[in-house]
mmCIF file of C-alpha atoms in Angstrom:
data_model
loop_
_atom_site.group_PDB
_atom_site.id
_atom_site.type_symbol
_atom_site.label_atom_id
_atom_site.label_comp_id
_atom_site.label_asym_id
_atom_site.label_seq_id
_atom_site.Cartn_x
_atom_site.Cartn_y
_atom_site.Cartn_z
ATOM 1 C CA MET A 28 0.000 0.000 0.000
ATOM 2 C CA ARG A 29 1.354 3.386 -0.993
ATOM 3 C CA CYS A 30 1.771 5.800 1.849
ATOM 4 C CA CYS A 31 2.989 9.315 2.218
ATOM 5 C CA VAL A 32 2.861 12.073 4.766
ATOM 6 C CA VAL A 33 0.262 14.692 3.886
ATOM 7 C CA MET A 34 0.291 18.144 5.446
ATOM 8 C CA CYS A 35 -2.450 20.752 5.318
ATOM 9 C CA ILE A 36 -1.962 24.483 5.399
ATOM 10 C CA ILE A 37 -3.672 26.090 8.386
ATOM 11 C CA GLY A 38 -5.136 29.199 6.839
ATOM 12 C CA VAL A 39 -6.158 30.794 10.127
ATOM 13 C CA VAL A 40 -2.713 30.637 11.668
ATOM 14 C CA VAL A 41 -0.396 33.360 10.408
ATOM 15 C CA LEU A 42 2.930 33.671 12.180
ATOM 16 C CA SER A 43 4.503 37.032 11.466
ATOM 17 C CA MET A 44 8.088 37.844 10.733
ATOM 18 C CA THR A 45 9.286 41.356 11.339
ATOM 19 C CA GLY A 46 9.696 43.697 8.376
ATOM 20 C CA ILE A 47 12.787 43.910 6.247
ATOM 21 C CA ALA A 48 15.733 44.631 8.504
ATOM 22 C CA ASP A 49 18.214 45.224 5.695
ATOM 23 C CA VAL A 50 18.437 45.128 1.909
ATOM 24 C CA ARG A 51 21.862 44.611 0.379
ATOM 25 C CA THR A 52 23.016 44.432 -3.218
ATOM 26 C CA PHE A 53 25.879 42.141 -4.203
ATOM 27 C CA THR A 54 27.763 42.254 -7.502
ATOM 28 C CA GLY A 55 29.245 39.713 -9.898
ATOM 29 C CA SER A 56 26.151 37.521 -10.132
ATOM 30 C CA SER A 57 22.498 38.053 -11.040
ATOM 31 C CA ASP A 58 20.527 34.815 -10.728
ATOM 32 C CA ALA A 59 21.089 33.755 -7.112
ATOM 33 C CA SER A 60 19.648 30.252 -6.890
ATOM 34 C CA ALA A 61 21.181 28.448 -3.874
ATOM 35 C CA ALA A 62 23.237 29.571 -0.893
ATOM 36 C CA VAL A 63 24.871 28.300 2.302
ATOM 37 C CA MET A 64 26.508 30.083 5.237
ATOM 38 C CA LEU A 65 30.175 29.065 5.605
ATOM 39 C CA ASP A 66 31.105 30.763 8.877
ATOM 40 C CA ALA A 67 29.917 33.719 10.926
ATOM 41 C CA ARG A 68 30.680 36.178 8.105
ATOM 42 C CA HIS A 69 30.796 34.398 4.755
ATOM 43 C CA PHE A 70 28.306 32.655 2.499
ATOM 44 C CA VAL A 71 28.581 30.888 -0.841
ATOM 45 C CA VAL A 72 26.009 31.362 -3.578
ATOM 46 C CA ALA A 73 25.247 29.614 -6.866
ATOM 47 C CA ASP A 74 23.936 31.312 -10.000
ATOM 48 C CA ASP A 75 21.721 29.155 -12.206
ATOM 49 C CA GLU A 76 23.028 30.901 -15.345
ATOM 50 C CA ASN A 77 26.653 29.780 -14.889
ATOM 51 C CA ASN A 78 28.750 27.211 -13.046
ATOM 52 C CA THR A 79 30.735 29.427 -10.694
ATOM 53 C CA LEU A 80 30.201 29.422 -6.932
ATOM 54 C CA ARG A 81 30.946 32.815 -5.385
ATOM 55 C CA ILE A 82 31.814 33.566 -1.777
ATOM 56 C CA TYR A 83 30.735 36.854 -0.208
ATOM 57 C CA ALA A 84 31.143 38.524 3.163
ATOM 58 C CA ILE A 85 27.695 39.237 4.540
ATOM 59 C CA ASP A 86 28.984 42.401 6.231
ATOM 60 C CA GLY A 87 31.721 43.246 3.741
ATOM 61 C CA PRO A 88 32.070 44.664 0.235
ATOM 62 C CA SER A 89 29.503 43.919 -2.450
ATOM 63 C CA GLU A 90 31.874 41.978 -4.691
ATOM 64 C CA PRO A 91 32.819 38.315 -4.080
ATOM 65 C CA VAL A 92 35.899 37.656 -1.973
ATOM 66 C CA SER A 93 36.623 34.511 -3.999
ATOM 67 C CA GLN A 94 35.025 32.160 -6.480
ATOM 68 C CA VAL A 95 35.266 28.542 -7.603
ATOM 69 C CA ASP A 96 34.667 27.503 -11.211
ATOM 70 C CA LEU A 97 33.025 24.069 -11.474
ATOM 71 C CA ASP A 98 33.213 23.529 -15.246
ATOM 72 C CA ALA A 99 36.073 21.019 -15.096
ATOM 73 C CA PHE A 100 34.736 19.152 -12.064
ATOM 74 C CA LEU A 101 31.278 18.831 -13.598
ATOM 75 C CA CYS A 102 32.735 17.865 -17.011
ATOM 76 C CA ILE A 103 30.535 20.492 -18.619
ATOM 77 C CA GLU A 104 29.640 20.063 -22.274
ATOM 78 C CA THR A 105 30.366 23.318 -24.084
ATOM 79 C CA ASP A 106 27.022 23.469 -25.891
ATOM 80 C CA HIS A 107 24.465 24.995 -23.501
ATOM 81 C CA PRO A 108 26.993 24.952 -20.646
ATOM 82 C CA GLU A 109 24.886 26.030 -17.657
ATOM 83 C CA ALA A 110 24.370 23.301 -15.056
ATOM 84 C CA ASP A 111 21.363 25.132 -13.580
ATOM 85 C CA ILE A 112 22.360 24.722 -9.910
ATOM 86 C CA GLU A 113 19.213 25.219 -7.824
ATOM 87 C CA GLY A 114 19.657 23.873 -4.289
ATOM 88 C CA ALA A 115 22.257 23.479 -1.540
ATOM 89 C CA ALA A 116 22.367 21.927 1.931
ATOM 90 C CA ARG A 117 25.185 21.852 4.466
ATOM 91 C CA VAL A 118 25.963 18.781 6.590
ATOM 92 C CA ALA A 119 28.911 19.506 8.933
ATOM 93 C CA ASP A 120 31.655 20.825 6.610
ATOM 94 C CA ARG A 121 30.168 19.303 3.465
ATOM 95 C CA ILE A 122 27.755 21.085 1.141
ATOM 96 C CA TYR A 123 25.556 19.088 -1.207
ATOM 97 C CA TRP A 124 24.371 20.776 -4.389
ATOM 98 C CA ILE A 125 21.632 19.815 -6.808
ATOM 99 C CA THR A 126 20.769 21.039 -10.291
ATOM 100 C CA SER A 127 17.267 21.407 -11.682
ATOM 101 C CA HIS A 128 17.272 18.024 -13.454
ATOM 102 C CA GLY A 129 14.968 19.711 -15.923
ATOM 103 C CA ARG A 130 14.874 20.272 -19.649
ATOM 104 C CA ASN A 131 15.181 23.698 -21.246
ATOM 105 C CA LYS A 132 12.226 26.018 -21.879
ATOM 106 C CA ASN A 133 11.491 24.195 -25.146
ATOM 107 C CA GLY A 134 11.568 20.771 -23.521
ATOM 108 C CA LYS A 135 14.933 19.782 -24.978
ATOM 109 C CA GLU A 136 17.255 17.583 -22.922
ATOM 110 C CA ARG A 137 20.291 19.370 -21.518
ATOM 111 C CA PRO A 138 22.779 16.824 -20.090
ATOM 112 C CA ASN A 139 24.608 19.439 -18.003
ATOM 113 C CA ARG A 140 21.484 19.956 -15.890
ATOM 114 C CA TYR A 141 21.499 16.469 -14.388
ATOM 115 C CA ALA A 142 23.977 16.577 -11.501
ATOM 116 C CA PHE A 143 24.108 16.007 -7.750
ATOM 117 C CA PHE A 144 27.497 16.796 -6.222
ATOM 118 C CA ALA A 145 29.354 17.920 -3.113
ATOM 119 C CA THR A 146 31.952 20.410 -1.964
ATOM 120 C CA ASP A 147 33.846 20.601 1.316
ATOM 121 C CA ILE A 148 34.474 23.792 3.280
ATOM 122 C CA VAL A 149 38.189 24.497 3.729
ATOM 123 C CA SER A 150 40.362 27.490 4.596
ATOM 124 C CA ASP A 151 42.028 29.496 1.851
ATOM 125 C CA GLY A 152 45.073 30.042 4.061
ATOM 126 C CA ARG A 153 44.075 33.615 4.893
ATOM 127 C CA GLY A 154 41.450 32.681 7.435
ATOM 128 C CA VAL A 155 38.668 33.001 4.880
ATOM 129 C CA PRO A 156 36.610 29.881 4.102
ATOM 130 C CA THR A 157 36.439 28.531 0.599
ATOM 131 C CA ILE A 158 35.192 25.312 -0.951
ATOM 132 C CA LYS A 159 36.649 22.429 -2.927
ATOM 133 C CA PRO A 160 34.755 19.794 -4.917
ATOM 134 C CA VAL A 161 34.869 16.246 -3.532
ATOM 135 C CA GLY A 162 33.917 12.848 -4.877
ATOM 136 C CA ARG A 163 32.314 12.824 -8.287
ATOM 137 C CA PRO A 164 29.102 14.299 -9.670
ATOM 138 C CA TYR A 165 26.222 11.837 -9.643
ATOM 139 C CA ARG A 166 24.261 12.061 -12.901
ATOM 140 C CA ARG A 167 21.658 9.298 -12.739
ATOM 141 C CA LEU A 168 19.253 10.789 -10.221
ATOM 142 C CA ALA A 169 16.568 11.387 -12.858
ATOM 143 C CA TYR A 170 16.745 7.724 -13.918
ATOM 144 C CA ASP A 171 16.535 6.669 -10.269
ATOM 145 C CA LEU A 172 13.376 8.743 -9.925
ATOM 146 C CA MET A 173 11.822 7.154 -13.004
ATOM 147 C CA LEU A 174 12.537 3.608 -11.829
ATOM 148 C CA ASN A 175 11.822 3.850 -8.093
ATOM 149 C CA GLN A 176 8.749 1.803 -7.178
ATOM 150 C CA ARG A 177 8.125 3.662 -3.915
ATOM 151 C CA LEU A 178 7.708 6.885 -5.899
ATOM 152 C CA ARG A 179 5.729 5.375 -8.757
ATOM 153 C CA PHE A 180 2.387 6.817 -7.614
ATOM 154 C CA LEU A 181 3.782 10.353 -8.014
ATOM 155 C CA GLY A 182 4.036 9.886 -11.775
ATOM 156 C CA LEU A 183 7.522 11.398 -11.969
ATOM 157 C CA ASP A 184 8.467 9.112 -14.855
ATOM 158 C CA LYS A 185 5.903 10.931 -17.000
ATOM 159 C CA THR A 186 7.569 14.274 -16.227
ATOM 160 C CA ILE A 187 11.099 13.098 -17.138
ATOM 161 C CA ARG A 188 10.957 10.684 -20.114
ATOM 162 C CA LEU A 189 14.686 10.695 -20.820
ATOM 163 C CA ALA A 190 15.978 9.002 -23.982
ATOM 164 C CA GLU A 191 12.468 8.557 -25.381
ATOM 165 C CA PRO A 192 11.517 9.394 -28.982
ATOM 166 C CA LEU A 193 9.114 12.290 -28.500
ATOM 167 C CA THR A 194 7.106 14.426 -30.854
ATOM 168 C CA LYS A 195 7.652 18.189 -30.758
ATOM 169 C CA SER A 196 4.457 18.738 -28.754
ATOM 170 C CA GLN A 197 5.319 15.933 -26.306
ATOM 171 C CA ARG A 198 8.777 17.395 -25.793
ATOM 172 C CA GLU A 199 7.501 20.942 -25.286
ATOM 173 C CA ALA A 200 5.051 19.678 -22.661
ATOM 174 C CA LEU A 201 8.053 18.543 -20.583
ATOM 175 C CA ALA A 202 9.467 22.054 -20.174
ATOM 176 C CA PRO A 203 10.094 22.877 -16.482
ATOM 177 C CA LYS A 204 7.331 25.488 -16.378
ATOM 178 C CA GLU A 205 4.855 23.186 -18.122
ATOM 179 C CA ASN A 206 4.643 19.528 -17.039
ATOM 180 C CA GLY A 207 8.324 18.639 -16.677
ATOM 181 C CA LEU A 208 10.461 17.896 -13.627
ATOM 182 C CA ASN A 209 12.001 20.940 -11.958
ATOM 183 C CA ILE A 210 14.021 20.602 -8.722
ATOM 184 C CA GLU A 211 14.646 23.842 -6.822
ATOM 185 C CA GLY A 212 15.038 23.056 -3.113
ATOM 186 C CA LEU A 213 17.502 21.082 -0.986
ATOM 187 C CA ALA A 214 17.693 20.910 2.815
ATOM 188 C CA VAL A 215 19.082 18.794 5.628
ATOM 189 C CA GLY A 216 16.693 16.012 6.641
ATOM 190 C CA PRO A 217 16.558 13.546 9.546
ATOM 191 C CA ASN A 218 19.070 10.724 10.052
ATOM 192 C CA GLY A 219 21.571 11.867 7.446
ATOM 193 C CA SER A 220 19.001 12.331 4.703
ATOM 194 C CA LEU A 221 18.394 15.306 2.435
ATOM 195 C CA LEU A 222 15.045 16.776 1.455
ATOM 196 C CA ILE A 223 14.607 17.556 -2.244
ATOM 197 C CA GLY A 224 11.929 20.145 -2.983
ATOM 198 C CA LEU A 225 10.154 20.070 -6.338
ATOM 199 C CA ARG A 226 8.842 23.191 -7.957
ATOM 200 C CA ASN A 227 7.251 20.957 -10.567
ATOM 201 C CA PRO A 228 5.346 18.652 -10.760
ATOM 202 C CA HIS A 229 2.629 18.640 -8.130
ATOM 203 C CA TYR A 230 0.822 15.566 -6.897
ATOM 204 C CA VAL A 231 -2.956 15.772 -7.163
ATOM 205 C CA ASP A 232 -4.557 14.215 -4.092
ATOM 206 C CA PRO A 233 -7.291 11.940 -5.533
ATOM 207 C CA VAL A 234 -9.494 12.303 -2.450
ATOM 208 C CA ARG A 235 -9.206 16.012 -1.770
ATOM 209 C CA GLU A 236 -8.495 16.914 -5.411
ATOM 210 C CA LYS A 237 -5.796 19.308 -4.263
ATOM 211 C CA GLU A 238 -2.411 20.012 -5.814
ATOM 212 C CA MET A 239 0.259 19.059 -3.303
ATOM 213 C CA ALA A 240 3.892 20.161 -3.360
ATOM 214 C CA ILE A 241 6.341 17.237 -3.356
ATOM 215 C CA ILE A 242 9.377 16.744 -1.129
ATOM 216 C CA LEU A 243 11.556 13.696 -1.791
ATOM 217 C CA VAL A 244 13.608 12.127 1.007
ATOM 218 C CA LEU A 245 17.084 11.186 -0.262
ATOM 219 C CA GLU A 246 18.602 8.700 2.170
ATOM 220 C CA ASN A 247 22.168 8.126 0.909
ATOM 221 C CA PRO A 248 23.702 11.361 -0.412
ATOM 222 C CA ASP A 249 27.231 10.546 0.764
ATOM 223 C CA GLU A 250 27.275 7.166 -0.988
ATOM 224 C CA MET A 251 26.099 8.775 -4.211
ATOM 225 C CA VAL A 252 28.977 11.241 -4.471
ATOM 226 C CA ALA A 253 31.600 8.896 -2.992
ATOM 227 C CA ARG A 254 30.837 5.683 -4.891
ATOM 228 C CA SER A 255 28.139 6.545 -7.455
ATOM 229 C CA THR A 256 25.700 4.352 -5.520
ATOM 230 C CA PRO A 257 22.143 4.647 -6.901
ATOM 231 C CA ALA A 258 19.869 7.005 -5.007
ATOM 232 C CA ARG A 259 17.756 5.514 -2.217
ATOM 233 C CA PHE A 260 14.518 7.234 -1.255
ATOM 234 C CA GLY A 261 12.276 7.258 1.790
ATOM 235 C CA GLU A 262 8.558 7.934 1.723
ATOM 236 C CA PRO A 263 7.840 11.183 -0.122
ATOM 237 C CA ILE A 264 6.230 14.075 1.719
ATOM 238 C CA LEU A 265 3.247 15.943 0.303
ATOM 239 C CA LEU A 266 2.570 19.513 1.396
ATOM 240 C CA ASP A 267 -0.493 21.641 0.868
ATOM 241 C CA ALA A 268 1.208 24.884 -0.184
ATOM 242 C CA ASP A 269 -1.875 26.451 -1.725
ATOM 243 C CA GLY A 270 -1.071 25.151 -5.196
ATOM 244 C CA LEU A 271 2.516 26.428 -5.188
ATOM 245 C CA GLY A 272 5.763 24.527 -5.694
ATOM 246 C CA ILE A 273 8.981 24.598 -3.657
ATOM 247 C CA ARG A 274 11.382 27.402 -4.636
ATOM 248 C CA SER A 275 13.675 27.012 -1.613
ATOM 249 C CA ILE A 276 13.688 25.113 1.680
ATOM 250 C CA GLU A 277 16.016 25.724 4.612
ATOM 251 C CA GLN A 278 16.349 24.092 8.022
ATOM 252 C CA ILE A 279 16.511 26.755 10.729
ATOM 253 C CA VAL A 280 17.445 26.356 14.396
ATOM 254 C CA SER A 281 15.955 28.495 17.170
ATOM 255 C CA ASP A 282 17.789 29.796 20.234
ATOM 256 C CA SER A 283 16.368 26.847 22.183
ATOM 257 C CA GLY A 284 17.687 24.339 19.646
ATOM 258 C CA GLN A 285 14.334 23.636 18.020
ATOM 259 C CA ARG A 286 14.698 22.651 14.371
ATOM 260 C CA ARG A 287 12.158 23.380 11.692
ATOM 261 C CA TYR A 288 12.014 24.518 8.079
ATOM 262 C CA LEU A 289 11.364 27.743 6.252
ATOM 263 C CA ILE A 290 9.901 27.195 2.787
ATOM 264 C CA ALA A 291 9.721 29.729 -0.027
ATOM 265 C CA ALA A 292 7.015 28.614 -2.431
ATOM 266 C CA GLY A 293 6.171 29.899 -5.885
ATOM 267 C CA ALA A 294 4.126 29.250 -8.992
ATOM 268 C CA ILE A 295 5.390 26.504 -11.284
ATOM 269 C CA ASN A 296 4.844 28.594 -14.412
ATOM 270 C CA GLY A 297 7.008 31.582 -13.530
ATOM 271 C CA LYS A 298 4.191 33.886 -12.473
ATOM 272 C CA ASN A 299 5.119 36.371 -9.773
ATOM 273 C CA ARG A 300 3.290 34.659 -6.906
ATOM 274 C CA PHE A 301 5.192 33.754 -3.753
ATOM 275 C CA ALA A 302 4.429 32.589 -0.227
ATOM 276 C CA PHE A 303 6.450 31.609 2.828
ATOM 277 C CA PHE A 304 5.681 28.793 5.232
ATOM 278 C CA THR A 305 7.247 27.239 8.290
ATOM 279 C CA TRP A 306 7.048 23.514 8.866
ATOM 280 C CA ALA A 307 8.124 21.445 11.851
ATOM 281 C CA GLY A 308 8.760 18.408 9.650
ATOM 282 C CA GLY A 309 7.195 14.984 9.966
ATOM 283 C CA ASP A 310 3.412 15.044 9.846
ATOM 284 C CA GLY A 311 3.074 18.634 11.046
ATOM 285 C CA PRO A 312 1.139 21.234 9.052
ATOM 286 C CA LEU A 313 2.453 24.209 7.149
ATOM 287 C CA HIS A 314 2.050 27.622 8.752
ATOM 288 C CA ALA A 315 1.862 30.726 6.590
ATOM 289 C CA ARG A 316 4.447 33.444 7.268
ATOM 290 C CA ARG A 317 4.345 37.093 6.334
ATOM 291 C CA VAL A 318 7.579 38.313 4.766
ATOM 292 C CA GLU A 319 7.738 41.787 3.258
ATOM 293 C CA LEU A 320 9.551 41.711 -0.089
ATOM 294 C CA PRO A 321 11.004 44.612 -2.103
ATOM 295 C CA ASP A 322 9.686 45.284 -5.596
ATOM 296 C CA GLU A 323 10.630 42.725 -8.274
ATOM 297 C CA PHE A 324 12.123 40.438 -5.635
ATOM 298 C CA THR A 325 12.151 36.750 -6.609
ATOM 299 C CA PRO A 326 13.067 34.638 -3.536
ATOM 300 C CA GLU A 327 15.068 31.609 -4.582
ATOM 301 C CA ALA A 328 17.704 30.964 -1.902
ATOM 302 C CA MET A 329 17.812 31.243 1.895
ATOM 303 C CA PHE A 330 20.147 30.609 4.791
ATOM 304 C CA GLN A 331 20.240 31.265 8.525
ATOM 305 C CA VAL A 332 22.988 33.607 9.675
ATOM 306 C CA HIS A 333 25.242 31.717 12.107
ATOM 307 C CA GLY A 334 24.427 32.179 15.766
ATOM 308 C CA THR A 335 21.405 34.411 15.171
ATOM 309 C CA ASN A 336 17.681 34.221 14.538
ATOM 310 C CA THR A 337 18.187 36.133 11.286
ATOM 311 C CA ILE A 338 17.257 34.609 7.942
ATOM 312 C CA CYS A 339 18.888 35.885 4.755
ATOM 313 C CA ILE A 340 16.738 35.578 1.611
ATOM 314 C CA LEU A 341 18.333 36.038 -1.821
ATOM 315 C CA SER A 342 16.615 37.137 -5.016
ATOM 316 C CA ASP A 343 17.031 35.853 -8.555
ATOM 317 C CA ASP A 344 17.344 39.277 -10.197
ATOM 318 C CA GLY A 345 18.372 38.083 -13.652
ATOM 319 C CA THR A 346 15.440 39.613 -15.516
ATOM 320 C CA ILE A 347 15.609 43.065 -13.923
ATOM 321 C CA GLU A 348 16.226 45.656 -16.631
ATOM 322 C CA LYS A 349 19.480 47.628 -16.454
ATOM 323 C CA GLU A 350 20.401 50.882 -18.153
ATOM 324 C CA VAL A 351 23.188 50.522 -20.732
ATOM 325 C CA ALA A 352 25.022 53.005 -22.936
ATOM 326 C CA GLY A 353 24.493 50.890 -26.029
ATOM 327 C CA PRO A 354 24.008 47.387 -27.463
ATOM 328 C CA ASP A 355 27.713 46.593 -27.097
ATOM 329 C CA GLU A 356 27.158 46.296 -23.326
ATOM 330 C CA CYS A 357 24.519 43.572 -23.710
ATOM 331 C CA LEU A 358 24.723 40.004 -24.985
ATOM 332 C CA PRO A 359 24.031 40.053 -28.742
ATOM 333 C CA GLY A 360 20.326 39.712 -29.456
ATOM 334 C CA GLU A 361 19.240 40.374 -25.852
ATOM 335 C CA LEU A 362 18.947 44.178 -25.868
ATOM 336 C CA LEU A 363 15.337 45.140 -25.148
ATOM 337 C CA LYS A 364 13.297 47.476 -27.338
ATOM 338 C CA ASN A 365 13.423 50.109 -24.613
ATOM 339 C CA GLY A 366 17.220 50.162 -24.856
ATOM 340 C CA ARG A 367 17.782 48.345 -21.574
ATOM 341 C CA CYS A 368 19.510 45.031 -20.957
ATOM 342 C CA PRO A 369 18.309 42.217 -18.682
ATOM 343 C CA ASN A 370 20.658 41.977 -15.716
ATOM 344 C CA LYS A 371 21.856 38.452 -16.558
ATOM 345 C CA PHE A 372 22.811 39.437 -20.114
ATOM 346 C CA LEU A 373 25.164 42.285 -19.181
ATOM 347 C CA LEU A 374 28.511 41.513 -20.809
ATOM 348 C CA ASP A 375 30.406 43.041 -17.901
ATOM 349 C CA ALA A 376 29.805 40.433 -15.203
ATOM 350 C CA GLU A 377 30.865 42.890 -12.507
ATOM 351 C CA ARG A 378 27.775 44.969 -13.288
ATOM 352 C CA ARG A 379 25.410 42.063 -12.635
ATOM 353 C CA THR A 380 23.731 42.234 -9.248
ATOM 354 C CA PHE A 381 21.465 40.327 -6.889
ATOM 355 C CA ARG A 382 19.781 41.464 -3.699
ATOM 356 C CA ALA A 383 19.556 39.973 -0.242
ATOM 357 C CA ILE A 384 17.134 40.824 2.536
ATOM 358 C CA THR A 385 17.379 39.833 6.173
ATOM 359 C CA VAL A 386 14.377 39.121 8.351
ATOM 360 C CA ARG A 387 14.318 38.259 12.017
ATOM 361 C CA ASP A 388 12.347 35.212 13.073
ATOM 362 C CA ARG A 389 10.804 36.006 16.461
ATOM 363 C CA LYS A 390 8.391 33.110 16.940
ATOM 364 C CA GLU A 391 8.733 29.402 17.333
ATOM 365 C CA ILE A 392 6.310 26.660 16.367
ATOM 366 C CA LYS A 393 5.121 24.989 19.545
#
């Protein structure tokens, strides 16, 4: 008998966060997609438009203090090179990273986007933390999802369909913002597991006829990157997130040591609709949270600042329009009719920016 944990949103319970305590702009990257705190001052962030991990000082200058290029480690194919890194989770001094495992916007397979890998936190010799890749990238997670009997009822195989002869319309239907697989969240789970949050697809509860967000429980992440052992999954978790998918999920720890999760949820089709929830894990419900966001802010990565009750939320600002002097400052073909350039297409990478807000979490789930 198939079984899963089903959570319901409690619409009448709204736990408030305080307003925006700080808004900062960082340079050198535009599409912040995953982030992890390294020590009390530094964090590392991925950009889903390239394969470079950048390290910033949360209280320092806006530019990165260092960066690590992953092209060689990930064995990136030069055609369509972006790996589309979307999630990160820290376990001790190891950070696990996951890509979207999705096709492109036209439903075409992109081999670079199928990777699960790890980095370790080390010192750069100057007292500043950096990271180094370890093990080997695991590239068969999508196949493991298609073949896993425990997950069969979710219908994930129908959203992946790798190596199948597809018609143009069948292929286009598998785009990440249509009916195709799209992974965007990764967090620490119980007993050495990781929680994988799906932005797409949803699971439709046949009894309640509700669209439920899916969280997969990955039980053997270390074996996967160390020995290429096939992925092993626990029972999936289904969350009633008001029809939204998972954009980011982060385990947070209160002053008393209580552990729970903050979830940023969003529409699967790219529409500008977002919501925040806290979740105690297990069979507990979701609780809606109020978080004030700046204009054009697209929350896609979060981390807890070490030793505080402050949560840092990063925005994917890649589509924000930037003023340019002329078309030679923008990627060929990407200059807009109004003479501006989307942030992510600025040829001078140092001009690309993303924003971070900090909010203080003042309540605990009892």
